[in-house]
Tab-separated table of C-alpha atoms and ligand atoms in Angstrom:
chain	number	residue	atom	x	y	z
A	1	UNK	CA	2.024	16.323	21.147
A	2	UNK	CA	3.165	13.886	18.520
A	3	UNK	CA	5.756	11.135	18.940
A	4	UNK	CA	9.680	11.736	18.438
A	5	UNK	CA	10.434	11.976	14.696
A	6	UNK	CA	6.638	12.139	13.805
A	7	UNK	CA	6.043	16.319	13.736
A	8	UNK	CA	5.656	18.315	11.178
A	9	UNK	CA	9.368	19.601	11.087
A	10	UNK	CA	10.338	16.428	11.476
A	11	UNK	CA	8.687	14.547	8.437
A	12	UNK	CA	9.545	17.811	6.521
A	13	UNK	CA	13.092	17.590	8.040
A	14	UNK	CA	13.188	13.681	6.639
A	15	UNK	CA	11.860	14.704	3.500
A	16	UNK	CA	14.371	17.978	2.950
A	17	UNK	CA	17.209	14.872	4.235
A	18	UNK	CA	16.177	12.797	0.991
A	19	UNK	CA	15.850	15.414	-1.320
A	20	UNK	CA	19.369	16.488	-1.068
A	21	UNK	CA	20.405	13.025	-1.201
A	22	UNK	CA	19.351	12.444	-4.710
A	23	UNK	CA	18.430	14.167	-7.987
A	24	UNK	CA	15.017	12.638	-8.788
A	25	UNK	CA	11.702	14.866	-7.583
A	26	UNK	CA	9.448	12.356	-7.559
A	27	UNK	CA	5.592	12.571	-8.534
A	28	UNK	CA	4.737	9.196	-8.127
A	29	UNK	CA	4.822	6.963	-5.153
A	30	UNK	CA	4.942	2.964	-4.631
A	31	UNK	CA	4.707	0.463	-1.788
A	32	UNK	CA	6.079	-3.069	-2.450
A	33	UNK	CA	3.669	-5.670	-0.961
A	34	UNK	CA	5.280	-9.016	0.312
A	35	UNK	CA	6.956	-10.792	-2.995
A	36	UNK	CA	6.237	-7.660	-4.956
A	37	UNK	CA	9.844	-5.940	-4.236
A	38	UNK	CA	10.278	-6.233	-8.209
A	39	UNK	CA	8.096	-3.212	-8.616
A	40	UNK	CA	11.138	-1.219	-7.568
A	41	UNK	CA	13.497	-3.049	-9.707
A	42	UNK	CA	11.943	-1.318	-12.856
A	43	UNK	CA	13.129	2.042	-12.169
A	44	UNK	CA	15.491	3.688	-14.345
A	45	UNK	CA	18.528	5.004	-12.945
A	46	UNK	CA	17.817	3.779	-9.594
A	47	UNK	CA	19.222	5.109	-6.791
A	48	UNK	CA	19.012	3.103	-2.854
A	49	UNK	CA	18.557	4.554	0.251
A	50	UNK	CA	18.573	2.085	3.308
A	51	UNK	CA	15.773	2.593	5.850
A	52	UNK	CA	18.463	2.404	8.383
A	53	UNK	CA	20.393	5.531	6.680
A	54	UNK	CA	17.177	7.990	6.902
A	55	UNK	CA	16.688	9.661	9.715
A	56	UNK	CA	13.478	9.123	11.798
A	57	UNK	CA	12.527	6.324	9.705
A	58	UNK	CA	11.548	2.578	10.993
A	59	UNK	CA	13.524	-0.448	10.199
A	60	UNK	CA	11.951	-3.486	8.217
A	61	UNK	CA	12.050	-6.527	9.802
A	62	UNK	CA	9.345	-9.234	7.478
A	63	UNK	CA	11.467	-11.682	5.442
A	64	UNK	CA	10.720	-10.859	1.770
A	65	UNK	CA	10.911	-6.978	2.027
A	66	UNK	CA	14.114	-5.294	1.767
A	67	UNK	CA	13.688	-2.062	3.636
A	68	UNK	CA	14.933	0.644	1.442
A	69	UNK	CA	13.571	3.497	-0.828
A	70	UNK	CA	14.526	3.232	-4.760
A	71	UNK	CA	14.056	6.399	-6.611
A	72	UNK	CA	14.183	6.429	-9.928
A	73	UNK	CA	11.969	6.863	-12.955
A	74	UNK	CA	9.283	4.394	-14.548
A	75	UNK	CA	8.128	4.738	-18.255
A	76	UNK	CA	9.498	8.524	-17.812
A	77	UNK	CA	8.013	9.120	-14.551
A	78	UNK	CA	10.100	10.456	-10.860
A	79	UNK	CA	9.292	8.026	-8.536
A	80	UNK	CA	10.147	6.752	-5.287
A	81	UNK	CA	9.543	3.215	-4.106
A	82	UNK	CA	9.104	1.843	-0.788
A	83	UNK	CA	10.345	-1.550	-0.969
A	84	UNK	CA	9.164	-3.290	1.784
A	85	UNK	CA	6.460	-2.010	4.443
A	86	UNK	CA	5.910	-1.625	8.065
A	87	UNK	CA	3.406	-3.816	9.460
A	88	UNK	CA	1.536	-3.271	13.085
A	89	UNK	CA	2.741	-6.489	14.037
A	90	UNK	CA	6.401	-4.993	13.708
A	91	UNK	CA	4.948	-3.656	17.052
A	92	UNK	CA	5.373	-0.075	15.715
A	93	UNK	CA	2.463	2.366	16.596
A	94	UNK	CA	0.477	3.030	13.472
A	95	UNK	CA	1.245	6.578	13.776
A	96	UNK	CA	5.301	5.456	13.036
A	97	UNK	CA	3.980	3.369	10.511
A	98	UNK	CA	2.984	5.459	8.238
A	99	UNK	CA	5.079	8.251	8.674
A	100	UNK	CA	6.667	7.140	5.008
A	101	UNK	CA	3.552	8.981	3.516
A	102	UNK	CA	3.958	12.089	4.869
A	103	UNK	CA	7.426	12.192	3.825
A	104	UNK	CA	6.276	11.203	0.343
A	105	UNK	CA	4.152	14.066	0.452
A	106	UNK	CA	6.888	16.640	1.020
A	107	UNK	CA	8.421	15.265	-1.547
A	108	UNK	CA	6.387	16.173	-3.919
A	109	UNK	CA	4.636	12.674	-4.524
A	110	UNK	CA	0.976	12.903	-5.953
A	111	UNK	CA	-0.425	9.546	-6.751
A	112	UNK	CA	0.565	6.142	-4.468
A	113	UNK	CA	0.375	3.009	-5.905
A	114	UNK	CA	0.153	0.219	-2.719
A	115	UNK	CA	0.453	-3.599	-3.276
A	116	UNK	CA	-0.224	-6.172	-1.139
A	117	UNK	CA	-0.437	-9.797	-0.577
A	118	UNK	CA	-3.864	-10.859	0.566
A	119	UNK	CA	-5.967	-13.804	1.525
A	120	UNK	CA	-8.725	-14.268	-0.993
A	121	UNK	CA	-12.393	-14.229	1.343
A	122	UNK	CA	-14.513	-14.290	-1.742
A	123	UNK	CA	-15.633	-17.621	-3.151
A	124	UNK	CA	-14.817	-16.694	-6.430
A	125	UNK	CA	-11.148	-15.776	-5.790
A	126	UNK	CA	-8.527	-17.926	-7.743
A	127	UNK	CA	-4.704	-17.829	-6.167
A	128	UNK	CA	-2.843	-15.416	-8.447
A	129	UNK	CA	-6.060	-13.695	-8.771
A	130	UNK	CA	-5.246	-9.410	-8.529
A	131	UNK	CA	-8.047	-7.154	-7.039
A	132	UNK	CA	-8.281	-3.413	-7.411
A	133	UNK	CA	-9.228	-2.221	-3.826
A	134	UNK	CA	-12.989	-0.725	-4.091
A	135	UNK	CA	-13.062	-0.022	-0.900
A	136	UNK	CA	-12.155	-1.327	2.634
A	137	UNK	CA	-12.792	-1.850	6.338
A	138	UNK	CA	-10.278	-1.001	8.629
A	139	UNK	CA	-10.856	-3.398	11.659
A	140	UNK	CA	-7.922	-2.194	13.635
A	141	UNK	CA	-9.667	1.636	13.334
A	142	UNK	CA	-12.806	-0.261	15.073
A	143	UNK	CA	-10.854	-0.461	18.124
A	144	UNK	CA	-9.483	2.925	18.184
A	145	UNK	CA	-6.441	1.744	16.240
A	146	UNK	CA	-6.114	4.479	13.338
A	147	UNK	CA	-3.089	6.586	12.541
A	148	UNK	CA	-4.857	9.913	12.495
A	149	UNK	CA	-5.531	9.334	16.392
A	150	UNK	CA	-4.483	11.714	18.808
A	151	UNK	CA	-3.968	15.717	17.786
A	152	UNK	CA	-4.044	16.932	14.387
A	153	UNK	CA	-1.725	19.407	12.764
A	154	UNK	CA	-4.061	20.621	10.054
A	155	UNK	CA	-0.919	21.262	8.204
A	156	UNK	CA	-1.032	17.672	7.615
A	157	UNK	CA	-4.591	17.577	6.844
A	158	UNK	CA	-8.233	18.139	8.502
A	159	UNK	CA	-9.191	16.702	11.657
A	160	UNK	CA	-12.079	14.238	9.936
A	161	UNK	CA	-11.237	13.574	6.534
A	162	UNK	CA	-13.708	11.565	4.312
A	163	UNK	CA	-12.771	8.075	2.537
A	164	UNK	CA	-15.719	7.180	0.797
A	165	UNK	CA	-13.228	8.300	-2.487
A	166	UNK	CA	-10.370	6.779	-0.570
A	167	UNK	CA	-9.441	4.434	-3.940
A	168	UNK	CA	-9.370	6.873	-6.488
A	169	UNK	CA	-12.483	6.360	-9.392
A	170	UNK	CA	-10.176	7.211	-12.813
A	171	UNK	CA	-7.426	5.184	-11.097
A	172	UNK	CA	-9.804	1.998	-11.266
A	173	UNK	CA	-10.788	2.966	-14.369
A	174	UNK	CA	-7.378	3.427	-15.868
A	175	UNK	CA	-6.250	0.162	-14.251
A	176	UNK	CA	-9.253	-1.949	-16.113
A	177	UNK	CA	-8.968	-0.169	-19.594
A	178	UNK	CA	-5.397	-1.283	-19.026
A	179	UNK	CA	-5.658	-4.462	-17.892
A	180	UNK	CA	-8.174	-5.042	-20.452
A	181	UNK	CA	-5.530	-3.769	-23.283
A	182	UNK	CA	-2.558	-6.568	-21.653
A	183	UNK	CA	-5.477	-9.331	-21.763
A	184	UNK	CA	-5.747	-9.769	-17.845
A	185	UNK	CA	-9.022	-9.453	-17.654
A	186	UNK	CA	-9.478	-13.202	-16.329
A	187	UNK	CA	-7.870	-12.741	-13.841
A	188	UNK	CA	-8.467	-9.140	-12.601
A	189	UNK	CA	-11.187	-8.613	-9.829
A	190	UNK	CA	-12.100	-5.542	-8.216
A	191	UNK	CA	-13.610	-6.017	-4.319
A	192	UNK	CA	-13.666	-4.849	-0.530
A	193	UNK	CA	-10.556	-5.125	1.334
A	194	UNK	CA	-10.380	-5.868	4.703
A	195	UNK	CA	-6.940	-5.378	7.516
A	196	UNK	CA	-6.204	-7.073	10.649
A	197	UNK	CA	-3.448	-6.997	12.465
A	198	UNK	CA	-1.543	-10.053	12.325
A	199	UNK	CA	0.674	-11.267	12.695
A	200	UNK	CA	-1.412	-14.651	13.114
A	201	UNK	CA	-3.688	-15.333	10.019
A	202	UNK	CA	-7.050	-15.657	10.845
A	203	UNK	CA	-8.943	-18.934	12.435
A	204	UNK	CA	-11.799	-20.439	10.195
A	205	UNK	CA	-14.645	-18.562	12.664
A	206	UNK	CA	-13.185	-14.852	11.863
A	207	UNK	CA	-12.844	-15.801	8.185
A	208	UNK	CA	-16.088	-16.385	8.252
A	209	UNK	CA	-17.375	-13.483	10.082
A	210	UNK	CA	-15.258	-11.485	7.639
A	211	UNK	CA	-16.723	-12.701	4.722
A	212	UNK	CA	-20.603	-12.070	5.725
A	213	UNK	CA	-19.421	-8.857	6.383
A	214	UNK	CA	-18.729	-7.847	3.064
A	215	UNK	CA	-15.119	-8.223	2.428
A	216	UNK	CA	-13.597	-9.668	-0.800
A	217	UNK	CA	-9.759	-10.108	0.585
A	218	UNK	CA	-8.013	-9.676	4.037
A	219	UNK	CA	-4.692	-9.127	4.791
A	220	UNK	CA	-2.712	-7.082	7.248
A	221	UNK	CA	-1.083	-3.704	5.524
A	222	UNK	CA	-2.580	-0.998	3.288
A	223	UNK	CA	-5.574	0.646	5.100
A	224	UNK	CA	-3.037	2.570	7.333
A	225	UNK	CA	-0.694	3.803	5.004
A	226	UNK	CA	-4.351	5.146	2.296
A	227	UNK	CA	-5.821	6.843	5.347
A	228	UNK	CA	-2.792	9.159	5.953
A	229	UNK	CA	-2.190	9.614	2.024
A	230	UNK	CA	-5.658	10.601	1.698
A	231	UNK	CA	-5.647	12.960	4.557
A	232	UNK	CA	-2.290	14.680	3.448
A	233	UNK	CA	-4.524	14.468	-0.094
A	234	UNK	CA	-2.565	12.184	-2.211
A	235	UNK	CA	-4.306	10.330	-4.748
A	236	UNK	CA	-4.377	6.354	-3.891
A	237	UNK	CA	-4.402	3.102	-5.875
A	238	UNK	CA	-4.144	-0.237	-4.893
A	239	UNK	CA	-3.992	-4.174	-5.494
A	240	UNK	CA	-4.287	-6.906	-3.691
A	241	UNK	CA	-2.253	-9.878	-4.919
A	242	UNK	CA	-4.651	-13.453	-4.021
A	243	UNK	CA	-1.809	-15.672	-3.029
A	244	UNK	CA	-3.898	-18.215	-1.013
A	245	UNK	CA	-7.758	-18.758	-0.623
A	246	UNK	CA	-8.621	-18.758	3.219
A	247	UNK	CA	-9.958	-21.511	5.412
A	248	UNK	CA	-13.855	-20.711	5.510
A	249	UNK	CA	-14.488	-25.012	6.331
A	250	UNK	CA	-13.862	-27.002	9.013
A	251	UNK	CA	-12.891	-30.381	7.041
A	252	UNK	CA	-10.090	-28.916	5.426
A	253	UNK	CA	-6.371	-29.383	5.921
A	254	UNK	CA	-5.317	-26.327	4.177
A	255	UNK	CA	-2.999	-23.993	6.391
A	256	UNK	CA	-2.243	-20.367	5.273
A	257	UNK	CA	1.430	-19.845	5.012
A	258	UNK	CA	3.975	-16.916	4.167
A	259	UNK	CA	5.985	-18.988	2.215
A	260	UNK	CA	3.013	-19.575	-0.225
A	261	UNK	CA	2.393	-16.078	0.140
A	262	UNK	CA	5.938	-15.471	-1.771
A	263	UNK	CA	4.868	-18.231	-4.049
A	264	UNK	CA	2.375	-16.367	-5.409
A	265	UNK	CA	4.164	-12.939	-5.862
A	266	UNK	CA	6.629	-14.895	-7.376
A	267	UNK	CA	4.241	-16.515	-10.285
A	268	UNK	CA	2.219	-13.295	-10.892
A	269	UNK	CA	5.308	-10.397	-9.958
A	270	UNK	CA	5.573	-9.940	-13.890
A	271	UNK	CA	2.182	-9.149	-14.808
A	272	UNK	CA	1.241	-7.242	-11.502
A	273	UNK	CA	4.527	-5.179	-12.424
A	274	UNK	CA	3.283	-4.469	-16.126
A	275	UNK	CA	-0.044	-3.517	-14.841
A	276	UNK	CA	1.392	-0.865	-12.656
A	277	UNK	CA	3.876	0.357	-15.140
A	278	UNK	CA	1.392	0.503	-17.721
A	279	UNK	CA	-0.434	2.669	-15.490
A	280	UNK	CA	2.009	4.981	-14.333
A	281	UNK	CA	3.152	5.910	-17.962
A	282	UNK	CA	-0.543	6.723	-18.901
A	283	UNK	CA	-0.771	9.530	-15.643
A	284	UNK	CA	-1.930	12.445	-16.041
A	285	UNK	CA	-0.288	15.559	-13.752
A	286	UNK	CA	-2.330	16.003	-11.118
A	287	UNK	CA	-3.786	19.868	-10.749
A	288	UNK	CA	-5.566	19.843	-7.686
A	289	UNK	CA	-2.593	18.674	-5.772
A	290	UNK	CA	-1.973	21.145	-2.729
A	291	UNK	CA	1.766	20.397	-1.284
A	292	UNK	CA	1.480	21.133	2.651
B	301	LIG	N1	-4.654	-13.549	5.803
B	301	LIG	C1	-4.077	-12.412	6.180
B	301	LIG	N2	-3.088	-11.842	5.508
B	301	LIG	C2	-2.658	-12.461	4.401
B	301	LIG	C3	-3.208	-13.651	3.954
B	301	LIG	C4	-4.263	-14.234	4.702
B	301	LIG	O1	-4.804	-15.305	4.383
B	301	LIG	N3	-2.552	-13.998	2.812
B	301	LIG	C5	-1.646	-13.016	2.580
B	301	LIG	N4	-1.704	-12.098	3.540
């Protein structure tokens, strides 16, 4: 049995709701990390739809994201734009979390772009730094914590899907030809992303720990939402905006902060928003896409 509001009739219901409420069939789909609301701000013709005004959808509650859809078009392209996320510490359950996807899906959506704010693990990492998500690990999935837990409708998608192509290969690609063409190559890194669920940022020991274990970045969105885009089949991209460098040693006075965390999407919103743009102009229909 799925939750209230979470069935297939239901997200198709939602979906069916927001299609008669504007004109725009979209193709494309965004999420607006933290500080990165501008994304949706670059849509032509935009039209708003509060979170509160769609039925079976959660609210927004993180200062710095609005909570409404924009749809619109960028560089010539339908899209709709989630601007601002739901987080696990919300207190949602992941399943409600990501129920946006799913209704992007009936939409029509074929590609997501997802940004995020995130902590910067690797030594290397400058703040204002953006990484192209290679890969990640989803720590809250560890602990049984995964959206795609409990029974599956294979309408939505198969019981066991694979994401070891979870960041899509021509999407990279695309996104370092581009970057390369705008002259952000110094500042573009490509690396291992890893989620927790917050709401408190991580000590110095679990920094650490995460580190060794291969990640590049950490922050706390993004792994949920990929996992049930790529098992409704949606093509994923995503970027991680480096807005502070964690604590990894135990003489410094650093502290992580969300107000630095704004900071940062603030200084580098411009160029992260040209990236994406730039992308989304150069897409290519996608064939393979099977609607449910
Ligand atoms: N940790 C977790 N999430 C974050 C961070 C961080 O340091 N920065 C931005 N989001």
């Amino acid at each position: 049995m799925y939750a209230p509001g979470e069935s297939y009739e239901e997200c198709r219901a939602t979906a069916d709701w927001l299609l008669s409420s504007t004109q725009v069939r979209p193709t494309v789909g965004i999420v607006c990390g933290s500080g990165m609301g501008g994304l949706a701000e670059m849509l032509k013709d935009p039209q708003v739809i509060k979170y509160s005004d769609i039925p079976n959808f959660p609210r927004s509650t993180v200062h710095g994201h609005a909570g409404q859809l924009v749809f619109g078009t960028l560089k010539g392209k339908p899209c709709v734009c989630m601007q601002g996320r739901f987080h696990l510490y919300e207190g949602y359950p992941v399943q409600k979390i990501t129920l946006p996807m799913r209704v992007f899906k009936f939409m029509g959506v074929e590609t997501i772009f997802l940004t995020n704010a995130a902590g910067g693990l690797n030594q290397d990492y400058k703040v204002g730094d953006i990484m192209i998500l290679k890969d990640h690990i989803n720590m809250p999935g560890f602990a049984g914590n995964n959206p795609l837990v409990g029974p599956n409708d294979d309408r939505f998608g198969v019981r066991f899907p694979c994401m070891s192509d979870a960041y899509d290969r021509e999407l990279r690609q695309l996104a370092q030809e581009v970057a390369s063409e705008l002259g952000y190559s110094d500042f573009l890194q490509e690396g291992v992303y890893v989620m927790l669920g917050g709401p408190s940022f991580e000590t110095i020991a679990e920094c650490r720990m995460l580190h060794k274990m291969g990640a590049d970045a950490v922050g706390m969105s993004t792994i949920h939402e990929v996992i049930v885009a790529r098992h409704a089949g949606m093509r994923c991209f995503a970027l991680s905006l480096i807005s502070n460098r964690v604590v990894m040693d135990y003489d410094s006075q650093e502290k992580a902060n969300h107000e630095e965390v704004l900071e940062a999407g603030r200084l580098r919103a411009e160029q992260l928003q040209k990236l994406v743009s730039s992308m989304v102009a150069r897409l290519e229909h996608n064939n393979n896409n099977n609607s449910f």
